[in-house]
Short mmCIF file of C-alpha atoms in Angstrom, two decimals:
data_model
loop_
_atom_site.label_atom_id
_atom_site.label_comp_id
_atom_site.label_asym_id
_atom_site.label_seq_id
_atom_site.Cartn_x
_atom_site.Cartn_y
_atom_site.Cartn_z
CA UNK A 3 0.01 0.00 -0.01
CA UNK A 4 1.43 3.35 -1.01
CA UNK A 5 0.53 6.83 0.24
CA UNK A 6 -1.63 8.79 -2.14
CA UNK A 7 -0.42 12.33 -1.46
CA UNK A 8 -3.20 13.90 -3.64
CA UNK A 9 -5.83 12.01 -1.66
CA UNK A 10 -4.33 13.05 1.69
CA UNK A 11 -4.10 16.76 0.67
CA UNK A 12 -7.58 16.78 -0.77
CA UNK A 13 -9.09 15.29 2.39
CA UNK A 14 -7.16 17.71 4.54
CA UNK A 15 -8.44 20.67 2.47
CA UNK A 16 -11.99 19.45 2.75
CA UNK A 17 -11.64 19.05 6.48
CA UNK A 18 -10.13 22.49 6.99
CA UNK A 19 -12.83 24.16 4.85
CA UNK A 20 -15.73 22.40 6.64
CA UNK A 21 -14.26 22.87 10.11
CA UNK A 22 -13.66 26.56 9.38
CA UNK A 23 -17.25 26.91 8.18
CA UNK A 24 -18.68 25.55 11.44
CA UNK A 25 -16.13 27.00 13.83
CA UNK A 26 -17.80 30.34 14.61
CA UNK A 27 -21.42 29.21 14.37
CA UNK A 28 -20.84 26.19 16.65
CA UNK A 29 -18.66 28.25 18.98
CA UNK A 30 -21.35 30.90 19.21
CA UNK A 31 -23.98 28.20 19.92
CA UNK A 32 -21.74 26.66 22.67
CA UNK A 33 -21.29 30.05 24.30
CA UNK A 34 -24.98 30.79 24.23
CA UNK A 35 -25.80 27.34 25.61
CA UNK A 36 -23.72 27.83 28.72
CA UNK A 37 -24.66 31.47 29.36
CA UNK A 38 -28.39 31.41 28.75
CA UNK A 39 -30.57 32.36 31.71
CA UNK A 40 -33.42 30.19 30.48
CA UNK A 41 -33.88 26.53 31.40
CA UNK A 42 -35.52 24.09 29.02
CA UNK A 43 -38.60 22.26 30.28
CA UNK A 44 -36.80 18.91 30.28
CA UNK A 45 -33.97 20.55 32.26
CA UNK A 46 -36.35 21.91 34.84
CA UNK A 47 -37.88 18.49 35.22
CA UNK A 48 -34.54 16.88 35.78
CA UNK A 49 -33.55 19.57 38.35
CA UNK A 50 -36.82 19.03 40.27
CA UNK A 51 -36.39 15.27 40.17
CA UNK A 52 -32.80 15.51 41.45
CA UNK A 53 -33.50 18.24 43.99
CA UNK A 54 -31.11 20.66 42.33
CA UNK A 55 -31.50 24.41 42.56
CA UNK A 56 -30.48 25.64 39.06
CA UNK A 57 -30.04 29.17 40.36
CA UNK A 58 -27.39 28.19 42.91
CA UNK A 59 -23.83 29.35 42.12
CA UNK A 60 -21.33 26.85 43.51
CA UNK A 61 -18.01 27.39 45.23
CA UNK A 62 -15.36 25.62 43.26
CA UNK A 63 -15.00 22.98 45.94
CA UNK A 64 -18.74 22.28 45.83
CA UNK A 65 -18.56 22.15 42.02
CA UNK A 66 -15.73 19.57 42.33
CA UNK A 67 -17.57 17.53 44.94
CA UNK A 68 -20.64 17.42 42.70
CA UNK A 69 -18.51 16.28 39.79
CA UNK A 70 -16.82 13.56 41.78
CA UNK A 71 -20.06 12.35 43.38
CA UNK A 72 -21.73 12.12 39.96
CA UNK A 73 -18.76 10.25 38.47
CA UNK A 74 -18.72 7.84 41.45
CA UNK A 75 -22.40 7.04 40.97
CA UNK A 76 -21.79 6.61 37.26
CA UNK A 77 -18.92 4.27 38.01
CA UNK A 78 -21.05 2.10 40.30
CA UNK A 79 -23.92 1.99 37.78
CA UNK A 80 -21.76 0.90 34.84
CA UNK A 81 -19.87 -1.68 36.95
CA UNK A 82 -23.04 -3.13 38.53
CA UNK A 83 -24.86 -3.12 35.22
CA UNK A 84 -22.20 -5.32 33.70
CA UNK A 85 -22.26 -7.77 36.54
CA UNK A 86 -26.10 -7.98 36.24
CA UNK A 87 -26.14 -7.85 32.40
CA UNK A 88 -28.42 -10.91 32.13
CA UNK A 89 -31.23 -8.90 33.79
CA UNK A 90 -30.91 -5.92 31.48
CA UNK A 91 -33.34 -5.54 28.56
CA UNK A 92 -31.97 -6.64 25.17
CA UNK A 93 -29.18 -8.66 26.84
CA UNK A 94 -29.27 -11.19 23.97
CA UNK A 95 -28.67 -13.99 26.44
CA UNK A 96 -25.23 -12.65 27.48
CA UNK A 97 -24.34 -13.18 31.09
CA UNK A 98 -22.31 -11.29 33.72
CA UNK A 99 -19.03 -9.77 32.57
CA UNK A 100 -15.84 -10.83 34.40
CA UNK A 101 -15.49 -8.53 37.44
CA UNK A 102 -11.98 -7.35 36.54
CA UNK A 103 -13.01 -6.55 33.00
CA UNK A 104 -16.19 -4.90 34.31
CA UNK A 105 -14.20 -2.78 36.69
CA UNK A 106 -11.73 -1.69 34.05
CA UNK A 107 -14.56 -0.97 31.57
CA UNK A 108 -16.57 1.11 34.11
CA UNK A 109 -13.55 3.26 34.97
CA UNK A 110 -12.62 3.53 31.30
CA UNK A 111 -15.99 4.85 30.14
CA UNK A 112 -16.55 7.15 33.12
CA UNK A 113 -13.08 8.60 32.60
CA UNK A 114 -13.80 9.24 28.88
CA UNK A 115 -11.01 6.80 27.99
CA UNK A 116 -12.93 3.82 26.54
CA UNK A 117 -10.04 1.42 26.94
CA UNK A 118 -11.56 -1.94 25.97
CA UNK A 119 -10.18 -5.17 27.41
CA UNK A 120 -12.95 -7.27 25.89
CA UNK A 121 -14.51 -8.08 22.53
CA UNK A 122 -17.64 -5.88 22.52
CA UNK A 123 -19.82 -7.84 20.11
CA UNK A 124 -19.42 -11.08 22.01
CA UNK A 125 -19.33 -9.72 25.59
CA UNK A 126 -22.09 -7.11 25.73
CA UNK A 127 -25.66 -7.18 24.51
CA UNK A 128 -27.62 -4.37 23.07
CA UNK A 129 -28.86 -3.29 26.50
CA UNK A 130 -25.39 -2.93 28.02
CA UNK A 131 -24.10 -1.15 24.91
CA UNK A 132 -26.96 1.36 24.93
CA UNK A 133 -27.94 1.81 28.60
CA UNK A 134 -24.41 1.72 30.11
CA UNK A 135 -21.75 2.58 27.53
CA UNK A 136 -23.57 4.97 25.18
CA UNK A 137 -25.00 6.87 28.13
CA UNK A 138 -21.52 7.32 29.60
CA UNK A 139 -20.30 8.48 26.22
CA UNK A 140 -22.65 11.44 26.54
CA UNK A 141 -22.09 12.10 30.23
CA UNK A 142 -18.33 11.83 30.40
CA UNK A 143 -17.99 14.23 27.53
CA UNK A 144 -20.45 16.59 29.17
CA UNK A 145 -18.31 16.52 32.31
CA UNK A 146 -15.32 17.72 30.24
CA UNK A 147 -17.37 20.53 28.81
CA UNK A 148 -18.53 21.56 32.30
CA UNK A 149 -14.96 21.79 33.58
CA UNK A 150 -13.68 23.96 30.78
CA UNK A 151 -16.67 26.32 31.12
CA UNK A 152 -16.10 26.55 34.88
CA UNK A 153 -12.40 27.29 34.23
CA UNK A 154 -13.25 30.09 31.82
CA UNK A 155 -15.60 31.55 34.43
CA UNK A 156 -12.65 31.60 36.82
CA UNK A 157 -10.78 33.70 34.29
CA UNK A 158 -13.60 36.17 33.76
CA UNK A 159 -15.10 36.53 37.25
CA UNK A 160 -13.68 38.73 40.01
CA UNK A 161 -13.74 38.56 43.83
CA UNK A 162 -15.71 35.37 44.15
CA UNK A 163 -15.02 31.66 44.76
CA UNK A 164 -17.98 30.55 42.66
CA UNK A 165 -17.51 29.07 39.22
CA UNK A 166 -21.07 28.08 38.23
CA UNK A 167 -23.39 25.15 38.83
CA UNK A 168 -22.08 21.70 37.86
CA UNK A 169 -25.53 20.17 37.44
CA UNK A 170 -26.72 22.93 35.09
CA UNK A 171 -23.52 22.73 33.06
CA UNK A 172 -23.87 18.94 32.85
CA UNK A 173 -27.45 19.10 31.73
CA UNK A 174 -26.76 21.77 29.11
CA UNK A 175 -23.69 20.00 27.74
CA UNK A 176 -25.69 16.80 27.39
CA UNK A 177 -29.09 18.05 26.22
CA UNK A 178 -28.21 21.23 24.29
CA UNK A 179 -24.90 20.25 22.72
CA UNK A 180 -24.11 16.58 22.53
CA UNK A 181 -27.53 15.05 22.05
CA UNK A 182 -28.74 17.15 19.10
CA UNK A 183 -25.36 16.87 17.36
CA UNK A 184 -25.35 13.15 17.88
CA UNK A 185 -28.78 12.76 16.41
CA UNK A 186 -27.77 14.61 13.26
CA UNK A 187 -24.48 12.69 13.11
CA UNK A 188 -26.18 9.32 13.47
CA UNK A 189 -28.57 10.06 10.59
CA UNK A 190 -25.62 10.99 8.36
CA UNK A 191 -23.75 7.87 9.39
CA UNK A 192 -26.73 5.72 8.50
CA UNK A 193 -26.93 7.33 5.07
CA UNK A 194 -23.22 6.47 4.56
CA UNK A 195 -23.91 2.84 5.32
CA UNK A 196 -23.24 2.45 9.05
CA UNK A 197 -25.75 -0.11 10.36
CA UNK A 198 -28.56 0.57 12.86
CA UNK A 199 -30.56 -2.58 13.47
CA UNK A 200 -31.64 -5.17 16.10
CA UNK A 201 -29.96 -8.28 14.80
CA UNK A 202 -27.17 -9.89 12.80
CA UNK A 203 -26.53 -9.47 9.15
CA UNK A 204 -26.11 -12.41 6.82
CA UNK A 205 -23.37 -12.21 4.19
CA UNK A 206 -21.99 -14.61 1.60
CA UNK A 207 -18.21 -15.04 1.68
CA UNK A 208 -16.34 -14.31 -1.47
CA UNK A 209 -14.23 -17.49 -1.41
CA UNK A 210 -16.73 -20.26 -0.72
CA UNK A 211 -20.05 -18.50 -0.95
CA UNK A 212 -21.06 -19.82 2.45
CA UNK A 213 -23.37 -17.67 4.49
CA UNK A 214 -22.00 -16.11 7.61
CA UNK A 215 -23.91 -14.05 10.21
CA UNK A 216 -22.09 -10.93 11.43
CA UNK A 217 -23.30 -9.44 14.71
CA UNK A 218 -25.26 -6.21 14.28
CA UNK A 219 -26.94 -3.74 16.52
CA UNK A 220 -27.65 -0.01 17.10
CA UNK A 221 -24.24 0.93 15.85
CA UNK A 222 -24.78 4.32 14.13
CA UNK A 223 -26.24 5.90 17.25
CA UNK A 224 -23.32 4.79 19.40
CA UNK A 225 -20.75 5.64 16.70
CA UNK A 226 -21.98 9.21 16.57
CA UNK A 227 -21.41 10.01 20.22
CA UNK A 228 -18.32 7.83 20.42
CA UNK A 229 -16.69 10.30 18.01
CA UNK A 230 -18.44 13.59 18.89
CA UNK A 231 -17.63 13.05 22.58
CA UNK A 232 -14.03 12.03 21.81
CA UNK A 233 -14.75 8.74 23.63
CA UNK A 234 -13.55 6.16 21.09
CA UNK A 235 -14.93 2.83 22.34
CA UNK A 236 -16.02 0.74 19.39
CA UNK A 237 -19.19 -1.26 19.06
CA UNK A 238 -17.05 -3.89 17.40
CA UNK A 239 -13.57 -5.07 18.38
CA UNK A 240 -12.17 -3.76 15.07
CA UNK A 241 -13.50 -0.34 16.00
CA UNK A 242 -13.71 2.08 13.05
CA UNK A 243 -11.93 -0.37 10.81
CA UNK A 244 -14.99 -2.56 10.84
CA UNK A 245 -17.15 -2.08 7.71
CA UNK A 246 -20.35 -1.85 9.82
CA UNK A 247 -18.87 1.10 11.76
CA UNK A 248 -17.01 2.72 8.90
CA UNK A 249 -18.07 1.36 5.50
CA UNK A 250 -16.69 3.90 2.93
CA UNK A 251 -13.97 6.51 2.41
CA UNK A 252 -16.60 9.18 2.84
CA UNK A 253 -17.73 7.77 6.21
CA UNK A 254 -14.09 7.64 7.30
CA UNK A 255 -13.62 11.36 6.45
CA UNK A 256 -16.92 12.26 8.11
CA UNK A 257 -15.90 10.39 11.24
CA UNK A 258 -12.69 12.40 11.40
CA UNK A 259 -14.80 15.52 11.10
CA UNK A 260 -16.93 14.36 14.01
CA UNK A 261 -13.86 13.79 16.15
CA UNK A 262 -12.56 17.31 15.53
CA UNK A 263 -15.63 19.46 15.25
CA UNK A 264 -16.36 20.23 18.94
CA UNK A 265 -12.73 20.56 20.12
CA UNK A 266 -11.92 22.91 17.21
CA UNK A 267 -15.01 24.97 17.98
CA UNK A 268 -14.36 25.42 21.65
CA UNK A 269 -11.72 28.16 21.10
CA UNK A 270 -14.46 30.25 19.47
CA UNK A 271 -16.63 29.73 22.52
CA UNK A 272 -13.66 30.69 24.71
CA UNK A 273 -13.06 33.90 22.73
CA UNK A 274 -16.67 34.93 23.16
CA UNK A 275 -16.82 34.10 26.86
CA UNK A 276 -13.74 36.14 27.73
CA UNK A 277 -14.90 39.01 25.51
CA UNK A 278 -11.92 38.91 23.11
CA UNK A 279 -12.18 36.77 20.00
CA UNK A 280 -8.44 37.20 19.43
CA UNK A 281 -7.74 34.97 22.45
CA UNK A 282 -9.73 32.20 20.79
CA UNK A 283 -8.04 32.60 17.46
CA UNK A 284 -4.62 32.36 19.07
CA UNK A 285 -5.45 29.11 20.82
CA UNK A 286 -6.97 27.78 17.61
CA UNK A 287 -3.81 28.69 15.68
CA UNK A 288 -1.70 26.54 18.03
CA UNK A 289 -4.12 23.65 17.79
CA UNK A 290 -4.30 23.70 13.98
CA UNK A 291 -0.51 24.01 13.58
CA UNK A 292 0.04 20.89 15.76
CA UNK A 293 -2.70 19.02 13.96
CA UNK A 294 -1.49 19.75 10.42
CA UNK A 295 2.14 19.09 11.34
CA UNK A 296 1.21 15.81 13.04
CA UNK A 297 -0.90 14.60 10.11
CA UNK A 298 1.85 15.38 7.68
CA UNK A 299 4.48 13.63 9.82
CA UNK A 300 2.23 10.60 10.31
CA UNK A 301 1.75 10.25 6.57
CA UNK A 302 5.51 10.75 5.93
CA UNK A 303 6.45 8.14 8.54
CA UNK A 304 4.14 5.59 6.95
CA UNK A 305 5.24 6.46 3.37
CA UNK A 306 8.94 6.40 4.31
CA UNK A 307 8.63 2.95 5.90
CA UNK A 308 6.79 1.72 2.82
CA UNK A 309 9.49 3.19 0.58
CA UNK A 310 12.24 1.48 2.52
CA UNK A 311 11.24 -1.83 1.02
CA UNK A 312 9.88 -3.25 4.31
CA UNK A 313 6.33 -2.36 3.22
CA UNK A 314 3.09 -1.88 5.14
CA UNK A 315 -0.24 -3.58 4.75
CA UNK A 316 -1.01 -5.83 7.70
CA UNK A 317 -3.25 -3.93 10.07
CA UNK A 318 -4.19 -1.30 7.45
CA UNK A 319 -7.75 -1.38 6.20
CA UNK A 320 -7.51 -2.26 2.53
CA UNK A 321 -10.79 -0.62 1.70
CA UNK A 322 -9.54 2.78 2.83
CA UNK A 323 -5.78 2.96 2.09
CA UNK A 324 -2.91 4.71 3.84
CA UNK A 325 -4.03 8.35 3.49
CA UNK A 326 -7.36 7.97 5.42
CA UNK A 327 -5.55 5.79 7.95
CA UNK A 328 -2.93 8.43 8.56
CA UNK A 329 -5.56 11.19 8.77
CA UNK A 330 -7.72 9.16 11.21
CA UNK A 331 -4.71 8.15 13.29
CA UNK A 332 -3.51 11.71 13.78
CA UNK A 333 -6.94 12.99 14.69
CA UNK A 334 -7.80 10.28 17.14
CA UNK A 335 -4.51 10.55 19.00
CA UNK A 336 -4.40 14.35 19.13
CA UNK A 337 -7.82 14.28 20.69
CA UNK A 338 -8.66 11.87 23.51
CA UNK A 339 -10.75 9.75 21.23
CA UNK A 340 -8.75 6.57 20.71
CA UNK A 341 -11.03 5.21 17.95
CA UNK A 342 -8.98 3.59 15.20
CA UNK A 343 -9.40 2.63 11.55
CA UNK A 344 -5.93 1.05 11.50
CA UNK A 345 -4.23 -1.21 14.01
CA UNK A 346 -1.81 1.11 15.74
CA UNK A 347 0.37 -1.88 16.67
CA UNK A 348 0.94 -2.20 12.87
CA UNK A 349 2.08 1.42 12.42
CA UNK A 350 5.76 1.79 11.47
CA UNK A 351 7.94 2.47 14.49
CA UNK A 352 8.28 6.21 13.85
CA UNK A 353 4.51 6.56 13.22
CA UNK A 354 3.84 4.67 16.41
CA UNK A 355 6.24 6.87 18.29
CA UNK A 356 4.50 9.96 16.83
CA UNK A 357 1.18 8.61 18.07
CA UNK A 358 2.62 8.38 21.55
CA UNK A 359 4.21 11.84 21.29
CA UNK A 360 0.86 13.30 20.33
CA UNK A 361 -0.69 11.89 23.47
CA UNK A 362 2.27 12.95 25.57
CA UNK A 363 1.65 16.56 24.40
CA UNK A 364 -1.43 16.35 26.61
CA UNK A 365 -3.78 15.93 23.73
CA UNK A 366 -4.15 19.66 23.27
CA UNK A 367 -4.36 19.85 19.45
CA UNK A 368 -7.26 20.14 19.67
CA UNK A 369 -7.61 17.63 22.50
CA UNK A 370 -10.66 16.01 24.00
CA UNK A 371 -14.04 17.67 24.47
CA UNK A 372 -13.29 20.26 27.10
CA UNK A 373 -10.03 18.69 28.36
CA UNK A 374 -8.05 19.81 25.27
CA UNK A 375 -8.89 23.48 25.73
CA UNK A 376 -8.36 23.62 29.47
CA UNK A 377 -5.07 21.73 29.03
CA UNK A 378 -3.84 24.28 26.54
CA UNK A 379 -5.01 27.19 28.73
CA UNK A 380 -2.93 25.76 31.58
CA UNK A 381 0.06 25.72 29.28
CA UNK A 382 -0.80 29.34 28.25
CA UNK A 383 -0.44 30.26 31.96
CA UNK A 384 3.02 28.63 31.90
CA UNK A 385 3.87 30.68 28.79
CA UNK A 386 2.69 33.89 30.50
CA UNK A 387 4.73 33.10 33.58
CA UNK A 388 7.92 32.44 31.59
CA UNK A 389 7.29 35.53 29.42
CA UNK A 390 6.86 37.65 32.53
CA UNK A 391 10.05 36.38 34.01
CA UNK A 392 11.95 37.26 30.84
CA UNK A 393 10.79 40.89 30.93
CA UNK A 394 10.90 41.29 34.68
CA UNK A 395 7.14 41.85 35.19
CA UNK A 396 4.49 40.12 37.29
CA UNK A 397 2.83 37.65 34.91
CA UNK A 398 -0.77 38.34 34.06
CA UNK A 399 -3.29 36.28 32.09
CA UNK A 400 -6.51 37.96 30.99
CA UNK A 401 -6.20 40.56 33.76
CA UNK A 402 -5.38 38.01 36.49
CA UNK A 403 -2.01 37.96 38.20
CA UNK A 404 -0.16 34.65 38.06
CA UNK A 405 1.72 34.17 41.26
CA UNK A 406 3.11 31.31 43.40
CA UNK A 407 -0.31 29.79 44.37
CA UNK A 408 -1.39 29.57 40.73
CA UNK A 409 1.95 28.18 39.53
CA UNK A 410 1.93 25.46 42.20
CA UNK A 411 -1.41 24.23 40.89
CA UNK A 412 -0.11 24.46 37.29
CA UNK A 413 3.07 22.58 38.17
CA UNK A 414 1.04 19.81 39.81
CA UNK A 415 -1.25 19.63 36.78
CA UNK A 416 1.76 19.20 34.41
CA UNK A 417 3.33 16.51 36.60
CA UNK A 418 0.30 14.26 37.03
CA UNK A 419 0.21 12.56 33.64
CA UNK A 420 4.03 12.03 33.19
CA UNK A 421 4.20 10.50 36.66
CA UNK A 422 1.43 8.06 35.85
CA UNK A 423 2.88 7.16 32.48
CA UNK A 424 6.53 6.75 33.49
CA UNK A 425 5.88 5.17 36.89
CA UNK A 426 3.35 2.72 35.48
CA UNK A 427 5.65 1.76 32.65
CA UNK A 428 8.62 1.34 34.98
CA UNK A 429 6.76 -0.94 37.39
CA UNK A 430 5.38 -3.03 34.60
CA UNK A 431 8.68 -3.63 32.81
CA UNK A 432 10.40 -4.31 36.13
CA UNK A 433 8.04 -7.11 37.20
CA UNK A 434 8.38 -10.17 34.92
CA UNK A 435 4.81 -11.33 35.46
CA UNK A 436 3.49 -7.92 34.34
CA UNK A 437 5.97 -7.54 31.48
CA UNK A 438 4.83 -10.91 30.12
CA UNK A 439 1.56 -9.24 29.13
CA UNK A 440 3.48 -7.55 26.35
CA UNK A 441 5.18 -10.59 24.68
CA UNK A 442 6.77 -8.80 21.75
CA UNK A 443 10.57 -8.96 21.90
CA UNK A 444 12.97 -6.03 22.12
CA UNK A 445 11.96 -2.35 21.94
CA UNK A 446 8.52 -3.10 20.62
CA UNK A 447 7.52 -4.91 23.83
CA UNK A 448 8.57 -1.85 25.77
CA UNK A 449 6.65 0.37 23.30
CA UNK A 450 3.49 -1.69 23.90
CA UNK A 451 3.69 -1.07 27.64
CA UNK A 452 4.67 2.64 27.28
CA UNK A 453 1.77 3.12 24.82
CA UNK A 454 -0.74 1.51 27.20
CA UNK A 455 0.10 3.76 30.12
CA UNK A 456 0.38 6.80 27.88
CA UNK A 457 -3.07 6.05 26.46
CA UNK A 458 -4.66 5.33 29.88
CA UNK A 459 -3.23 8.36 31.74
CA UNK A 460 -4.17 10.69 28.91
CA UNK A 461 -7.64 9.14 28.67
CA UNK A 462 -7.13 8.19 25.03
CA UNK A 463 -8.05 4.53 25.00
CA UNK A 464 -6.23 3.30 21.88
CA UNK A 465 -3.61 0.56 22.28
CA UNK A 466 -0.85 -1.39 20.64
CA UNK A 467 -2.83 -4.59 20.22
CA UNK A 468 -0.10 -7.00 21.30
CA UNK A 469 -0.59 -6.23 25.00
CA UNK A 470 -3.03 -8.24 27.17
CA UNK A 471 -4.60 -6.05 29.87
CA UNK A 472 -7.56 -8.11 31.06
CA UNK A 473 -5.70 -9.78 33.97
CA UNK A 474 -6.32 -8.35 37.47
CA UNK A 475 -2.87 -6.70 38.04
CA UNK A 476 -2.62 -4.78 34.76
CA UNK A 477 -6.37 -4.10 34.58
CA UNK A 478 -6.11 -2.46 38.06
CA UNK A 479 -2.94 -0.47 37.25
CA UNK A 480 -4.44 0.90 34.04
CA UNK A 481 -7.76 1.67 35.80
CA UNK A 482 -5.90 3.68 38.42
CA UNK A 483 -4.00 5.53 35.67
CA UNK A 484 -7.30 6.36 33.92
CA UNK A 485 -9.05 7.49 37.11
CA UNK A 486 -6.17 9.65 38.42
CA UNK A 487 -5.31 10.94 34.95
CA UNK A 488 -8.88 12.12 34.48
CA UNK A 489 -10.00 13.50 37.83
CA UNK A 490 -6.89 14.83 39.53
CA UNK A 491 -6.19 17.26 36.68
CA UNK A 492 -9.83 18.30 36.77
CA UNK A 493 -9.58 18.97 40.48
CA UNK A 494 -6.46 21.08 39.92
CA UNK A 495 -8.10 23.01 37.08
CA UNK A 496 -11.12 23.82 39.25
CA UNK A 497 -8.84 24.83 42.10
CA UNK A 498 -6.98 27.10 39.72
CA UNK A 499 -10.31 28.54 38.49
CA UNK A 500 -11.31 29.26 42.09
CA UNK A 501 -7.92 30.91 42.78
CA UNK A 502 -8.23 33.17 39.70
CA UNK A 503 -11.90 34.00 40.36
CA UNK A 504 -11.04 35.56 43.71
CA UNK A 505 -8.79 38.21 42.15
CA UNK A 506 -9.67 41.66 40.91
CA UNK A 507 -9.07 42.21 37.20
CA UNK A 508 -5.90 44.20 36.56
CA UNK A 509 -6.16 46.66 33.65
CA UNK A 510 -3.69 45.97 30.84
CA UNK A 511 -0.79 48.34 30.48
CA UNK A 512 1.71 48.90 27.64
CA UNK A 513 4.11 46.49 29.38
CA UNK A 514 1.55 43.64 29.68
CA UNK A 515 2.46 40.56 27.64
CA UNK A 516 -0.24 40.20 24.97
CA UNK A 517 -1.80 36.72 25.04
CA UNK A 518 -3.00 36.93 21.50
CA UNK A 519 -1.27 37.15 18.17
CA UNK A 520 1.54 35.19 16.42
CA UNK A 521 4.23 35.95 19.03
CA UNK A 522 2.28 34.36 21.91
CA UNK A 523 1.15 31.49 19.69
CA UNK A 524 4.79 30.64 18.92
CA UNK A 525 5.69 30.91 22.64
CA UNK A 526 2.78 28.69 23.63
CA UNK A 527 3.56 26.03 20.99
CA UNK A 528 7.23 26.06 21.77
CA UNK A 529 6.66 25.60 25.52
CA UNK A 530 4.33 22.72 24.87
CA UNK A 531 6.94 20.92 22.77
CA UNK A 532 9.84 21.65 25.13
CA UNK A 533 7.95 20.36 28.21
CA UNK A 534 6.98 17.17 26.36
CA UNK A 535 10.49 16.58 24.97
CA UNK A 536 12.25 17.08 28.30
CA UNK A 537 9.80 14.72 30.05
CA UNK A 538 9.44 11.84 27.64
CA UNK A 539 12.46 11.78 25.34
CA UNK A 540 14.35 8.98 27.24
CA UNK A 541 11.28 6.74 27.18
CA UNK A 542 10.66 7.29 23.50
CA UNK A 543 14.33 6.63 22.79
CA UNK A 544 14.08 3.22 24.50
CA UNK A 545 10.92 2.30 22.58
CA UNK A 546 9.89 3.48 19.09
CA UNK A 547 13.14 5.33 18.34
CA UNK A 548 15.26 2.24 19.08
CA UNK A 549 12.85 0.04 17.16
CA UNK A 550 13.01 2.34 14.17
CA UNK A 551 16.79 2.17 14.11
CA UNK A 552 16.63 -1.63 14.10
CA UNK A 553 14.23 -1.85 11.14
#
C-alpha cells in the first residue's frame, strides 16, 4: 500500500474548509448554551427530580464535589450493570461480565477513555451497549465541557470563589450540545452505510459463498457520540476499521470531522466568553498548527517505511488505504478519542512513536471535548509566567495575576500525567509477570507497555494490540491511571479557576504581555513541545526510536 499524497491533501483541504465553516457558528452556539438564563422544560424536570437548585452558584469546591459524586455514581452504575447484564433488557442471552473486566470498563468509560479489554460484540448485549456505555459516552464528554466552562468563568469573574453550577452545566452540555449533534451525526452515518438494526446481518463469503452471520446492533447511534464526545470505544472489536462502523472512504472522512468538530469549535466559545475573540483565534492557531504538522508527519512516517522496502499492509484497512488511515490516526490521538481505523500496533515504528508523542503533548491539538482546551490554557499560563520572568514583570493572564499559588497548581497539573505514564511503565517492565503481558521482543515490547500507560493516563483509549490487559494486576494499574489521569487534573483546574476568580481584574498596560497574536502562539507552541521533549524523550528513545533504528 502506497501513500496517495493527492488524496491526503484533498481530504485535509476538505476538512479544513468544513471545520472553518462551522467554527464560529458552533462556537457561538456553545457560548450561548452555557450562558443562557433560560432553562428548558426537560432541564427543569430533571432539576426538580434531582432536588437541584439551578439558580445556585457553586463554590469551586462544591462544584468539584458534585462532579466527583456524579462520577462515582456513574462508575457504580456501569460496573453493577455489567455484573447484572443478564437482567438488562436486550441482553441477547449474554451473562455477567468478568469482574476485573467490568471494573476496568466502568472506569474507562466514566473517565472518557474507553479502553476496551474485551470483545464488545461477544461480551455485551444491546442493552449494556446502549444503557451503560452509550449513556456514559454522553455524560463523560459533558463533564469535560462543564470543567472547561467553569475554568473560563474563573478567568472572567472577580472577587468570588464561585464558578457556576455543575448540574446545570452537565445538563446543558448533554441536552443542548451533545444530544442534538449526535442525532444529526447518526442520521448521516446511517446514510453513509453504518448499520442501525436489532440483529445480525447475513453475508456470503467471497471465497466459498457460504453464508456467515455478522453481529449487528444499534451501531450508528453509538458511533456518533463515540466520535463527537471524543470517547472512542468501538461497538465492534475492530472499532472504526469494521465495515459496519465505517463502510466507505466518505464515512471515514466524516468520522474524522466528528472527532474534531467540537474541540476545534471550543476556542471560538472561549473567545466569546472572555470577550476577546483574538484569544480564541490564538489558541486555535496553535491547535491547527500541531494538527497539520502531526498529520503530515504521520503520513510521511508511513510512506517512508513503505518506501524502505519493508512495506506496510498488515493492520491497514485495505478498503480505505494509507491516506485515510494516517488522517484518522492523527486526529484520534491528538484528541482523547482513541478510535482507530488502522491497528496502531501495525504502524511503522516512527509513526507509532509519533502517536505516543501526540498523546504525551497532553492531547491539546485540539484535545478531548473540554479537556483539550483547558489543558492548553494551563500551558498558556506557563507561557505567560515564563514571558513575565523574561521581561521582569508580574505575569498576568486575561487581567489576573499569576503568582506562586497559581503556579503550584499548574506545576502539579503538568506533573500528574508524566508521573502516571513513566511510573506505571517502569513498574510493569520491572516485574516479569507484568511484562509478560506484552510478549513482543525487544523495543516493541517496551513500546506496547509505554503506549498502554500513555493512552490510559491521557484518557485516550487506543492501544498497541499485542498487550493483554484483562488480567487483574494490569487491569487495576491501568484503571488507576485512567481515574487519576482524568479526575486529579480536573480537580487542579477547578482549584486554579477558584484561585483566579477571587482576584480583581488588573487593567492591561503597555508592558503587559499580549496573550493573542503570532508571538504568543509561537511561545505557547514552543513551551508545549519543550515540556514534552524534556519529560518523555528518554522513554521514547528506548521504545519506538530504538525500534526504528533496528528496522
